CSV table of C-alpha atoms and ligand atoms in Angstrom, one decimal:
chain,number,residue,atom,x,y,z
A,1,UNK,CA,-45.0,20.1,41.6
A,2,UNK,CA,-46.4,16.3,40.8
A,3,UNK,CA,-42.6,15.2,41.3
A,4,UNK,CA,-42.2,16.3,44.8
A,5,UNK,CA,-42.7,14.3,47.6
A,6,UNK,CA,-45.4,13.7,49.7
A,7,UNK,CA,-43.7,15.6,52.7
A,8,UNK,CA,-43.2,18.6,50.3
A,9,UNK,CA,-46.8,18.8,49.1
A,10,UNK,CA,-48.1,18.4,52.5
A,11,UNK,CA,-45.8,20.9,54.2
A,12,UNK,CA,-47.2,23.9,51.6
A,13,UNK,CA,-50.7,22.5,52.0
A,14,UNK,CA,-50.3,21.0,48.4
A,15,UNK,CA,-49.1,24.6,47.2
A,16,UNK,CA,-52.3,26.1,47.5
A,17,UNK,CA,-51.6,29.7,47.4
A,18,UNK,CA,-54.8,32.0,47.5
A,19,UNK,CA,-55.5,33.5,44.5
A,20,UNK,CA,-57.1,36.2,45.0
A,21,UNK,CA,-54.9,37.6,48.4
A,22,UNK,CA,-51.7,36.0,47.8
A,23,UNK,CA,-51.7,34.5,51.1
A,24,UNK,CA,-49.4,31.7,51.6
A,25,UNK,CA,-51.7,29.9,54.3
A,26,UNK,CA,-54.7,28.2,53.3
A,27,UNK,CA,-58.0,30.6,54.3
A,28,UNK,CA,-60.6,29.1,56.8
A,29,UNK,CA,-64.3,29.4,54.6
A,30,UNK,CA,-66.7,30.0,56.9
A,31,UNK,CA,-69.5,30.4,54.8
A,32,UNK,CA,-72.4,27.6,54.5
A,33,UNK,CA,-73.8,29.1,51.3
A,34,UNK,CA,-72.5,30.3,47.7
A,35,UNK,CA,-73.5,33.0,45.6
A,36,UNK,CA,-74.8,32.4,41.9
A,37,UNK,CA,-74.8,34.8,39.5
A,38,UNK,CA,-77.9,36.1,36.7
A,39,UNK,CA,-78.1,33.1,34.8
A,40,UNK,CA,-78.2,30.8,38.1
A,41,UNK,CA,-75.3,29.5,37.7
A,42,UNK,CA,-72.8,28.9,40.8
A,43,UNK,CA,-70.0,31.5,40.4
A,44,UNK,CA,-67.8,28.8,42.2
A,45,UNK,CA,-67.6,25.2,42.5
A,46,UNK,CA,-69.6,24.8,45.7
A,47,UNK,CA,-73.1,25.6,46.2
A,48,UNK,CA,-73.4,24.6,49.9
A,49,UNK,CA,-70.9,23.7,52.8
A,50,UNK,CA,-72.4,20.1,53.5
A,51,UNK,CA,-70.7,17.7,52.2
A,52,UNK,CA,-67.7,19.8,51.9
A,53,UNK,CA,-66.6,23.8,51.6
A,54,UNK,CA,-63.5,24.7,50.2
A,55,UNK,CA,-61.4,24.2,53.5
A,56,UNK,CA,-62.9,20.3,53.8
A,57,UNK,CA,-62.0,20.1,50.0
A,58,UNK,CA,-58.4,21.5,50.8
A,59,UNK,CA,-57.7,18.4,53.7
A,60,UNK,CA,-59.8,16.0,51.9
A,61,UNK,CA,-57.0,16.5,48.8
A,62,UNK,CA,-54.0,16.6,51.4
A,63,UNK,CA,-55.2,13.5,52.8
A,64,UNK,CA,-56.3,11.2,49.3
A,65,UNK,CA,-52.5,12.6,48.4
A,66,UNK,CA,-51.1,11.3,51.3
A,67,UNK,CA,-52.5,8.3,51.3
A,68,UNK,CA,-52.1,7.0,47.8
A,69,UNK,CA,-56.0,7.3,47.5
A,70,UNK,CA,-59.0,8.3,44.5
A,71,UNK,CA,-61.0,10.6,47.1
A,72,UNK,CA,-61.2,11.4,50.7
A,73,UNK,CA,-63.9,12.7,53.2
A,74,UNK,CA,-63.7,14.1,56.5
A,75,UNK,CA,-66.1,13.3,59.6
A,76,UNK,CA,-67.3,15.5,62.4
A,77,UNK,CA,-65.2,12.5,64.4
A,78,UNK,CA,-63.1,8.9,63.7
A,79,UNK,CA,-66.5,7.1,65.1
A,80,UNK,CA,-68.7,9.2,62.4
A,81,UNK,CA,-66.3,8.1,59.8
A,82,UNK,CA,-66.4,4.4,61.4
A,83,UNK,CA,-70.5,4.4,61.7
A,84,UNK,CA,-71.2,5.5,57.8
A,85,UNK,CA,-68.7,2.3,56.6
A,86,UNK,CA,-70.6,0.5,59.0
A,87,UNK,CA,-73.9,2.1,57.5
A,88,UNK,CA,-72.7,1.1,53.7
A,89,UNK,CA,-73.0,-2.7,54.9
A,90,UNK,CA,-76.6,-4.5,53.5
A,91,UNK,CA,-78.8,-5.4,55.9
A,92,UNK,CA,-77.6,-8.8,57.4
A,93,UNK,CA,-74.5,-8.5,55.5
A,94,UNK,CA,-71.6,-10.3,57.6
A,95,UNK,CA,-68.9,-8.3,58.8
A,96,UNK,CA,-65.3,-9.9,60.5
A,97,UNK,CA,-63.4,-7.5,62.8
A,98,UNK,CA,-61.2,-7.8,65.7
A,99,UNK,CA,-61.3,-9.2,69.2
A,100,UNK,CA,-59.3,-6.6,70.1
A,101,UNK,CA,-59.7,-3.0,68.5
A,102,UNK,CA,-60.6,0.6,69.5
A,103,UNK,CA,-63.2,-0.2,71.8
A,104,UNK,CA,-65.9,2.9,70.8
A,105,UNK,CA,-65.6,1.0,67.2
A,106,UNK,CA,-66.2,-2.6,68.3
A,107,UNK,CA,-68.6,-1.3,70.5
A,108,UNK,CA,-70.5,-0.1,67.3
A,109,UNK,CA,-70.8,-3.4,65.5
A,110,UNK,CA,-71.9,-5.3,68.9
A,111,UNK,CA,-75.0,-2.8,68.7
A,112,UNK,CA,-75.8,-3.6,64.8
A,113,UNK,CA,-75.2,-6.9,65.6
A,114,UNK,CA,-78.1,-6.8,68.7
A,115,UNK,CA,-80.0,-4.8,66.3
A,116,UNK,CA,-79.4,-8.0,63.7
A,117,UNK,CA,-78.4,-5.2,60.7
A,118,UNK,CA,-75.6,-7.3,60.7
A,119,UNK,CA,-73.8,-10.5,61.3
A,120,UNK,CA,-70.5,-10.7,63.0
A,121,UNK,CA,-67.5,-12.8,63.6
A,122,UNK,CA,-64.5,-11.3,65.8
A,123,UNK,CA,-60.5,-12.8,65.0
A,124,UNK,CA,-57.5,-12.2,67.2
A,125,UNK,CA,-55.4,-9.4,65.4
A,126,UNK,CA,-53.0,-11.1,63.0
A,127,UNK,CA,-54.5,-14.5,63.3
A,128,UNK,CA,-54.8,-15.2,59.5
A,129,UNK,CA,-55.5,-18.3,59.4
A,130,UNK,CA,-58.8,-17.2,61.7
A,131,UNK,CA,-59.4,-14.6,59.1
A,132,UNK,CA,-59.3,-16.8,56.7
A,133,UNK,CA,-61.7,-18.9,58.3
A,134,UNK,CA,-64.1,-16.4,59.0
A,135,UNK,CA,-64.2,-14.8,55.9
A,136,UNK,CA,-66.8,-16.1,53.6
A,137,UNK,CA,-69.2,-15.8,50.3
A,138,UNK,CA,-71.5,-13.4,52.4
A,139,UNK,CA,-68.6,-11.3,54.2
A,140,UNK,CA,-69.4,-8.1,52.9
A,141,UNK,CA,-66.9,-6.0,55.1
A,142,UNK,CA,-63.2,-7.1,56.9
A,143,UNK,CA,-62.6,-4.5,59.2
A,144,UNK,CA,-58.4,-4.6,60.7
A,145,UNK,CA,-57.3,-1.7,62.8
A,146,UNK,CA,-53.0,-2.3,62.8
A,147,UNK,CA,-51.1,-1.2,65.2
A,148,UNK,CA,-54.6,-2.6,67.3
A,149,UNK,CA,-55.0,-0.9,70.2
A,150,UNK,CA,-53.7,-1.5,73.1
A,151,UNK,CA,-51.3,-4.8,73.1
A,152,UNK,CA,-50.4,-3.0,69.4
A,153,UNK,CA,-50.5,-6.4,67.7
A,154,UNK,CA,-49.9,-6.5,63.8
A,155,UNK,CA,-51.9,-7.3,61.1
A,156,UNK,CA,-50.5,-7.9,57.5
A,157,UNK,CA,-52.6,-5.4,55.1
A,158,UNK,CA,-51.6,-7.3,52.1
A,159,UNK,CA,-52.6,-10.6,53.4
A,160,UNK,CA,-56.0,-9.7,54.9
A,161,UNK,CA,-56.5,-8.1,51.5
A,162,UNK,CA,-56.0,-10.9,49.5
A,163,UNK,CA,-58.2,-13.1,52.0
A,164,UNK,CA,-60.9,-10.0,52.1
A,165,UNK,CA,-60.6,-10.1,48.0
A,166,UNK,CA,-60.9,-13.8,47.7
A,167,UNK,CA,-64.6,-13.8,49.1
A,168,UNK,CA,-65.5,-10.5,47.6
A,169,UNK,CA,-65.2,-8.2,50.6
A,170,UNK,CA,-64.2,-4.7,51.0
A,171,UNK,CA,-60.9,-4.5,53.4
A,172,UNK,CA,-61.5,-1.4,55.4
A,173,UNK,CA,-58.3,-0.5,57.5
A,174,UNK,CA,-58.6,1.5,60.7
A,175,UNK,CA,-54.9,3.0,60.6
A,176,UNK,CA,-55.0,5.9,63.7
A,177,UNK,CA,-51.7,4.5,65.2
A,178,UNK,CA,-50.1,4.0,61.7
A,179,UNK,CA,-51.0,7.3,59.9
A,180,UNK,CA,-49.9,7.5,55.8
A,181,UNK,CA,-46.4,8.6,57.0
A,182,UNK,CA,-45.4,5.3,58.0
A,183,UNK,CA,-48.0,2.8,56.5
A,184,UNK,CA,-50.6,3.4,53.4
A,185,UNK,CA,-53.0,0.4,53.5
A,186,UNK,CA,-54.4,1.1,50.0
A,187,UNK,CA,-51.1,0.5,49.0
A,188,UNK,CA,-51.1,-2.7,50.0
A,189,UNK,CA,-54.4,-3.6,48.7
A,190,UNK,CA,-56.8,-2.0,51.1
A,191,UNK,CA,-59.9,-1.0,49.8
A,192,UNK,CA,-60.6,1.8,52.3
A,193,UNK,CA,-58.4,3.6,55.0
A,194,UNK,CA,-60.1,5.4,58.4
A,195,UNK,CA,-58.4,7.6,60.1
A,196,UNK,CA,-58.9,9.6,63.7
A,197,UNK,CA,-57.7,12.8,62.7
A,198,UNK,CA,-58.5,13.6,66.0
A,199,UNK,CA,-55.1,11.7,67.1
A,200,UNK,CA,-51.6,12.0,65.0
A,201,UNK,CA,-53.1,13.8,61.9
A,202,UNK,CA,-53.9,16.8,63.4
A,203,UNK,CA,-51.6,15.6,67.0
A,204,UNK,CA,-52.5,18.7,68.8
A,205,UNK,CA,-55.6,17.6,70.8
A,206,UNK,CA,-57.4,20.5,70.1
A,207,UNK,CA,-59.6,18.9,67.1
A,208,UNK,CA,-62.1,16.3,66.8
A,209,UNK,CA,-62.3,14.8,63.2
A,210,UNK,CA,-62.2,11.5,61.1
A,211,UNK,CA,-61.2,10.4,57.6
A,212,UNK,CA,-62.1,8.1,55.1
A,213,UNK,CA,-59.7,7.8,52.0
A,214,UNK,CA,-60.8,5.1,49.2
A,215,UNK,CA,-58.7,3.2,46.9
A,216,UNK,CA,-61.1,3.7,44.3
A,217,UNK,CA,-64.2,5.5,43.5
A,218,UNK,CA,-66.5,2.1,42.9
A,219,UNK,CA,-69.9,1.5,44.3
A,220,UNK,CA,-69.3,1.0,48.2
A,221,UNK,CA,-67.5,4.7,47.9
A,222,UNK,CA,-70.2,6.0,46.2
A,223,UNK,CA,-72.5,5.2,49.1
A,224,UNK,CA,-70.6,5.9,51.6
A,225,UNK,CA,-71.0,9.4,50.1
A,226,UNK,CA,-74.3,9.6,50.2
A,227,UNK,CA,-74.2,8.0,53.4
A,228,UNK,CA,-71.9,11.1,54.3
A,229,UNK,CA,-74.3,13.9,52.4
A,230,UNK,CA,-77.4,12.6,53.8
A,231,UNK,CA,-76.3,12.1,57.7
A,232,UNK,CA,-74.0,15.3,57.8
A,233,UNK,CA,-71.8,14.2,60.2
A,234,UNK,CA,-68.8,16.9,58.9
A,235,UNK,CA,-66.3,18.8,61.2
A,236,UNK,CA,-67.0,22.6,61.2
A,237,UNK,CA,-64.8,25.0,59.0
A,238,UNK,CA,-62.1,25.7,61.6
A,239,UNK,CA,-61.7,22.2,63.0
A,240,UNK,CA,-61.1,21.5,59.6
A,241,UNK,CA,-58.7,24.4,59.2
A,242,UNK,CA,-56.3,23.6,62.6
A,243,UNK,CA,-56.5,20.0,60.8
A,244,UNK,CA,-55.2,21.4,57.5
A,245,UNK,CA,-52.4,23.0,59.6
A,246,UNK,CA,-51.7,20.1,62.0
A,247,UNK,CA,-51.6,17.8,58.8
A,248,UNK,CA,-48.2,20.2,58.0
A,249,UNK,CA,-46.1,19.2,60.6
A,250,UNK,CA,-47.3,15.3,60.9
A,251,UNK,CA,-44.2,13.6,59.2
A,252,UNK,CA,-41.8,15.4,61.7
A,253,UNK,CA,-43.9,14.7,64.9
A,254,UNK,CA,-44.1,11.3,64.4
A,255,UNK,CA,-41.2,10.7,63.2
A,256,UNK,CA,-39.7,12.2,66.7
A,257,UNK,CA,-42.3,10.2,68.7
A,258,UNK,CA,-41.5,6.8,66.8
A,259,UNK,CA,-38.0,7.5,68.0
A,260,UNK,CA,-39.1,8.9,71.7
A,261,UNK,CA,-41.0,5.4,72.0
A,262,UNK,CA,-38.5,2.6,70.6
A,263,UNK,CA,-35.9,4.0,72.9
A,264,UNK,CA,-38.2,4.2,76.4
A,265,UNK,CA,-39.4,0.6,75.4
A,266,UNK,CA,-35.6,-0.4,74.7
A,267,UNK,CA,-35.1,0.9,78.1
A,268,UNK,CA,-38.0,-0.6,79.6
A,269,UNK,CA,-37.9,-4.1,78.3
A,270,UNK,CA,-35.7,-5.6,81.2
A,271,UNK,CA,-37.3,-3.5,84.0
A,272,UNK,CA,-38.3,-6.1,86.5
A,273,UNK,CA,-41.4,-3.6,87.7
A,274,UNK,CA,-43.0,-4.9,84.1
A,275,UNK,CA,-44.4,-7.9,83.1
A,276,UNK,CA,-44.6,-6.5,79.5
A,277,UNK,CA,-43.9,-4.0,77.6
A,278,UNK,CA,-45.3,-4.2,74.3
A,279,UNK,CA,-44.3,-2.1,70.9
A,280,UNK,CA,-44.3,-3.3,67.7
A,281,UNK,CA,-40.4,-1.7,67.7
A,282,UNK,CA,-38.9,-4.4,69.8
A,283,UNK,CA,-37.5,-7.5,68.3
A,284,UNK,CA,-39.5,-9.2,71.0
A,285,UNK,CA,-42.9,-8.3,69.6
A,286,UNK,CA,-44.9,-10.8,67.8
A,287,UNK,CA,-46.1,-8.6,65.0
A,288,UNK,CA,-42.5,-6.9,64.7
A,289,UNK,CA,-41.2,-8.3,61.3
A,290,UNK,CA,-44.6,-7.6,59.3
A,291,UNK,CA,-44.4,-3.7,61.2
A,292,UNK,CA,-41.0,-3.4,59.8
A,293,UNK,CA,-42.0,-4.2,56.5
A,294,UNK,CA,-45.2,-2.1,56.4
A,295,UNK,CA,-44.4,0.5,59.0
A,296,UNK,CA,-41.9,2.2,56.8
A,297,UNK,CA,-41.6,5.4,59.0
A,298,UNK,CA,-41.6,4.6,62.0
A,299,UNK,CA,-43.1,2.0,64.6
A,300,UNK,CA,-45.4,5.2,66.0
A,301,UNK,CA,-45.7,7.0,69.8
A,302,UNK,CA,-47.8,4.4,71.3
A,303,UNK,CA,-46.9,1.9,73.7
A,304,UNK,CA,-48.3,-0.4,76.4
A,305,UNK,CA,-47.2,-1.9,79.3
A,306,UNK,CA,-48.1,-4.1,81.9
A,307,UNK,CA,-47.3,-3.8,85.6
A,308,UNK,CA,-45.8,-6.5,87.5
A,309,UNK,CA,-47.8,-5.8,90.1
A,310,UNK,CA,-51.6,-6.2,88.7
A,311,UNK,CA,-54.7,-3.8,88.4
A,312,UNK,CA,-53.3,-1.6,92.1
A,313,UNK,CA,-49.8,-0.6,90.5
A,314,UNK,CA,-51.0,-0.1,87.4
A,315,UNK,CA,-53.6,2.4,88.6
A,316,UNK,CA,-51.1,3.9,91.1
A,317,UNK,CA,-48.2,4.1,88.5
A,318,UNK,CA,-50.7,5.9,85.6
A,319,UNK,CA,-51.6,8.4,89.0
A,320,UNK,CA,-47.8,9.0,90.0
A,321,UNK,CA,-46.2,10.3,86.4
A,322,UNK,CA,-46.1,14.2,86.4
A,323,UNK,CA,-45.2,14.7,82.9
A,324,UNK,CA,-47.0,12.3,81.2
A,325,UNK,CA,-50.8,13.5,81.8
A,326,UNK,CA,-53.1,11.3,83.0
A,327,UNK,CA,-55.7,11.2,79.9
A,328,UNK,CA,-57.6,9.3,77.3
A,329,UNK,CA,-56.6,9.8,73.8
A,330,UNK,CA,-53.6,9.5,72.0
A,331,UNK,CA,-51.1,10.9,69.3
A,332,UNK,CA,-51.2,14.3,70.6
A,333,UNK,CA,-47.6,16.7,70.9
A,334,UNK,CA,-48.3,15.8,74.8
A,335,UNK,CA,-47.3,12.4,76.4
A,336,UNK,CA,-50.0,11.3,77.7
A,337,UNK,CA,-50.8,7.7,80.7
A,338,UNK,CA,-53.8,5.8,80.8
A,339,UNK,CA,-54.6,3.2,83.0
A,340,UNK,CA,-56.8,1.1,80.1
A,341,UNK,CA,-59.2,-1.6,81.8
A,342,UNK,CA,-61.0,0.6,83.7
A,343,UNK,CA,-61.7,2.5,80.9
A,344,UNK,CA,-62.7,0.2,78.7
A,345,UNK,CA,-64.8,-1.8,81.3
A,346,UNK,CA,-65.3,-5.0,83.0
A,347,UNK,CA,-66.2,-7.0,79.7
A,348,UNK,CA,-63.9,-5.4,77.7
A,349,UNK,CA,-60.0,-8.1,76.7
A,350,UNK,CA,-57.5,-5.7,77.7
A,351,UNK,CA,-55.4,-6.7,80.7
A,352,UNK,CA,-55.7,-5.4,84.1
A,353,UNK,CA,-52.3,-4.5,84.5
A,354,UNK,CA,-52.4,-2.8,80.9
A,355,UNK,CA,-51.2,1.1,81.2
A,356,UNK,CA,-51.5,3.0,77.7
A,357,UNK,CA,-48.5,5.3,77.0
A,358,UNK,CA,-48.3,7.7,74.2
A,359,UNK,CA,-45.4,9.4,73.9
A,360,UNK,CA,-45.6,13.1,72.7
A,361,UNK,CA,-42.6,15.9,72.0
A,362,UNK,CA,-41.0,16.4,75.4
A,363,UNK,CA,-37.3,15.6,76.1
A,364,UNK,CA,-37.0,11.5,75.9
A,365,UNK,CA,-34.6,11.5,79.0
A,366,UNK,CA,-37.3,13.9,81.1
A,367,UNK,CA,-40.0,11.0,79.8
A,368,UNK,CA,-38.1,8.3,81.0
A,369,UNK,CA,-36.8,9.8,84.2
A,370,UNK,CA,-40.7,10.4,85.0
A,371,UNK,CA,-41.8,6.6,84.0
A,372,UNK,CA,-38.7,5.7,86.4
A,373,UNK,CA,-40.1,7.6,89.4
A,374,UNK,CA,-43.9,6.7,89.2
A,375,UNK,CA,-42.6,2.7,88.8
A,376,UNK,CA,-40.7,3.8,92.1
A,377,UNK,CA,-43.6,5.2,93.6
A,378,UNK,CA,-46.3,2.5,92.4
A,379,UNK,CA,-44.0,-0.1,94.3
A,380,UNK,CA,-43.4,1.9,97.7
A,381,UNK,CA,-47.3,2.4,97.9
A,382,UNK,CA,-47.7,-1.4,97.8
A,383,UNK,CA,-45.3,-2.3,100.5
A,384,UNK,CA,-47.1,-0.6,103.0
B,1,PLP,C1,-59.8,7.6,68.8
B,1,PLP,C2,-59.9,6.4,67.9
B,1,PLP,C3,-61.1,6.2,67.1
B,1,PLP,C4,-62.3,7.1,67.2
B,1,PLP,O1,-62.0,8.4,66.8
B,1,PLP,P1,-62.8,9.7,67.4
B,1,PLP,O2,-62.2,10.8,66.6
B,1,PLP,O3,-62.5,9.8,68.8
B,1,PLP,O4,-64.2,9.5,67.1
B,1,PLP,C5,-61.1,5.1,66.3
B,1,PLP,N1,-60.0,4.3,66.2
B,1,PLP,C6,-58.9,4.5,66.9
B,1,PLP,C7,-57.8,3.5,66.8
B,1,PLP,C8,-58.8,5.5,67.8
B,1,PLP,O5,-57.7,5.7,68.6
């Protein structure tokens, strides 16, 4: 089995038969608790369901496979996942991340920072030479998130490694939008990987989880599983299971939604109703040769773009689209059409003409047809 590829081992849930029923899909554990027998001794190799039952052990194995690391854990969320990496970092230990990133996760560091458990210093995405400047001696953590959400700028893995490495830092990548079928940070030197498994690697919005996969099982991870053990913050049995089962399909889906995505932007690019349109798929992007070189599957379902008429067009546009759902989120089977600035709020970087697309499973020519009439519609309403 160890020669197969990763799609094969993830398709049959790493061939994980049931022993004892024969069943070819994975069985959900319910069960908080396990049984030892007269000598005390556990009669199987859990004893209680926090940290982990057999079904979190299952997709904690799927996911370290897929993504090249020493161990996984899963999170009751992404942000639970984001908050113990945050919670590993010494008190007024220095920590670089992003001007612009998920918002939920920068929003977390501005709070340690107020709280002074930490320092911080925020870099545009893919400005090196800022990261370079940043990083110092007392960096303890360089947090990237590539594609960054939502201009989807670049950043080069390997070369904030070696900058995180050169000072001593752990390079934690948030990689949501670049899941390990197209992109495995640890790889490319990455000390830690976090995923929302709430988005593409389960991609069925019905499950809220997050991932941490390290690169190697050193002192930081260590923590971190305490951090994990101690706090609880693990998704129940059957979230875990629909994961376990989403996880199955994830190399097809986004495969398919890459493909949905570079074509609308292709045909969106010379509209005259955008400003922008920005996906790290079009030649035109600034982060487009580093994605091609470490977005090997695909340039992913998300893309943004900016209306030419300002904040009123975009809002009327993301209102006017009948197949793409107006919704938060992303990386789902659904396309879904956000409207991003009033979302993210006043003080937040994103643009006010910004809308957020992410392109799910439906027919590409039914997708585009339905961006087509909402532009249409966005520009009628302004004329009168
Ligand atoms: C959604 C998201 C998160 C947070 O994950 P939750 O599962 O919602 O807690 C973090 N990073 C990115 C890029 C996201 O899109």
């Amino acid at each position: 089995m160890t020669s197969s590829t990763r799609e094969t081992r993830t398709v049959q849930a790493m061939h994980a038969i049931d022993r004892l029923t024969g069943a070819v899909i994975p069985p959900l554990h319910t069960s908080t608790t396990y049984a030892r027998d007269a000598d005390n001794a556990l009669i199987g190799a859990q004893d209680y369901r926090r940290p982990k039952g057999p079904t979190e052990q299952q997709a904690a194995q799927v996911l370290a496979m897929l993504d090249d690391g020493a161990d996984a854990r899963l999170f009751s969320s992404g942000m639970a996942a984001i908050a113990a990496v945050l919670e590993s970092v010494p008190t007024g230990g220095h920590v670089v991340a992003q001007t612009e990133m998920y918002y939920g996760a920068r929003g977390l560091l501005q709070r340690a920072l107020a709280k002074k458990r930490i320092t911080l210093n925020l870099v545009a995405p893919g400005d090196l030479d800022a990261l370079t400047a940043a990083a110092r001696p007392a960096t303890d953590l360089i947090w990237i998130e590539t594609p960054a959400n939502p201009s989807w700028a670049i950043v080069d893995i390997a070369k904030a490694a070696d900058i995180a490495h050169a000072v001593g830092a752990t390079l934690a990548v948030d990689s949501t939008c670049a899941p390990p079928c197209t992109t495995r940070p640890l790889e490319l030197g990455a000390d830690i990987v976090m995923h929302s498994a709430t988005k593409y690697l389960n991609g069925h919005s019905d499950v809220l989880a997050g991932a941490l996969v390290t690169r190697k099982s050193d002192t930081r991870w260590d923590e971190i599983c305490e951090i994990h053990n101690k706090t609880g913050a693990i998704p129940g049995a059957f979230e875990t299971w629909l994961l376990l089962r989403g996880l199955r399909t994830l190399h097809i889906r986004y495969a398919r939604q890459s493909g949905t995505a570079l074509w609308l932007a292709e045909q969106l690019a010379a509209d005259t109703r955008l400003a922008a349109v920005h996906y790290p798929g079009l030649p035109g992007h600034p982060g487009h040769d580093v994605a091609r070189r470490q977005m090997t599957g695909g340039f992913g379902g998300m893309l943004s773009v900016e209306l030419a008429g300002g904040f009123e067009a975009a809002r009327r546009f993301a209102a006017a689209t009948k197949i793409f759902i107006q919704a938060t989120s992303l990386g789902g089977v659904e396309s879904l059409i956000e409207h991003r600035k009033p979302v993210e709020g006043a003080d937040s970087p994103v643009p006010d003409a910004l809308v957020r697309l992410s392109v799910g499973l439906e027919t590409p020519a039914d997708l585009l047809a339905d961006i087509d009439q909402a532009l249409a519609a966005a520009a009628a309403t302004s004329k009168e």
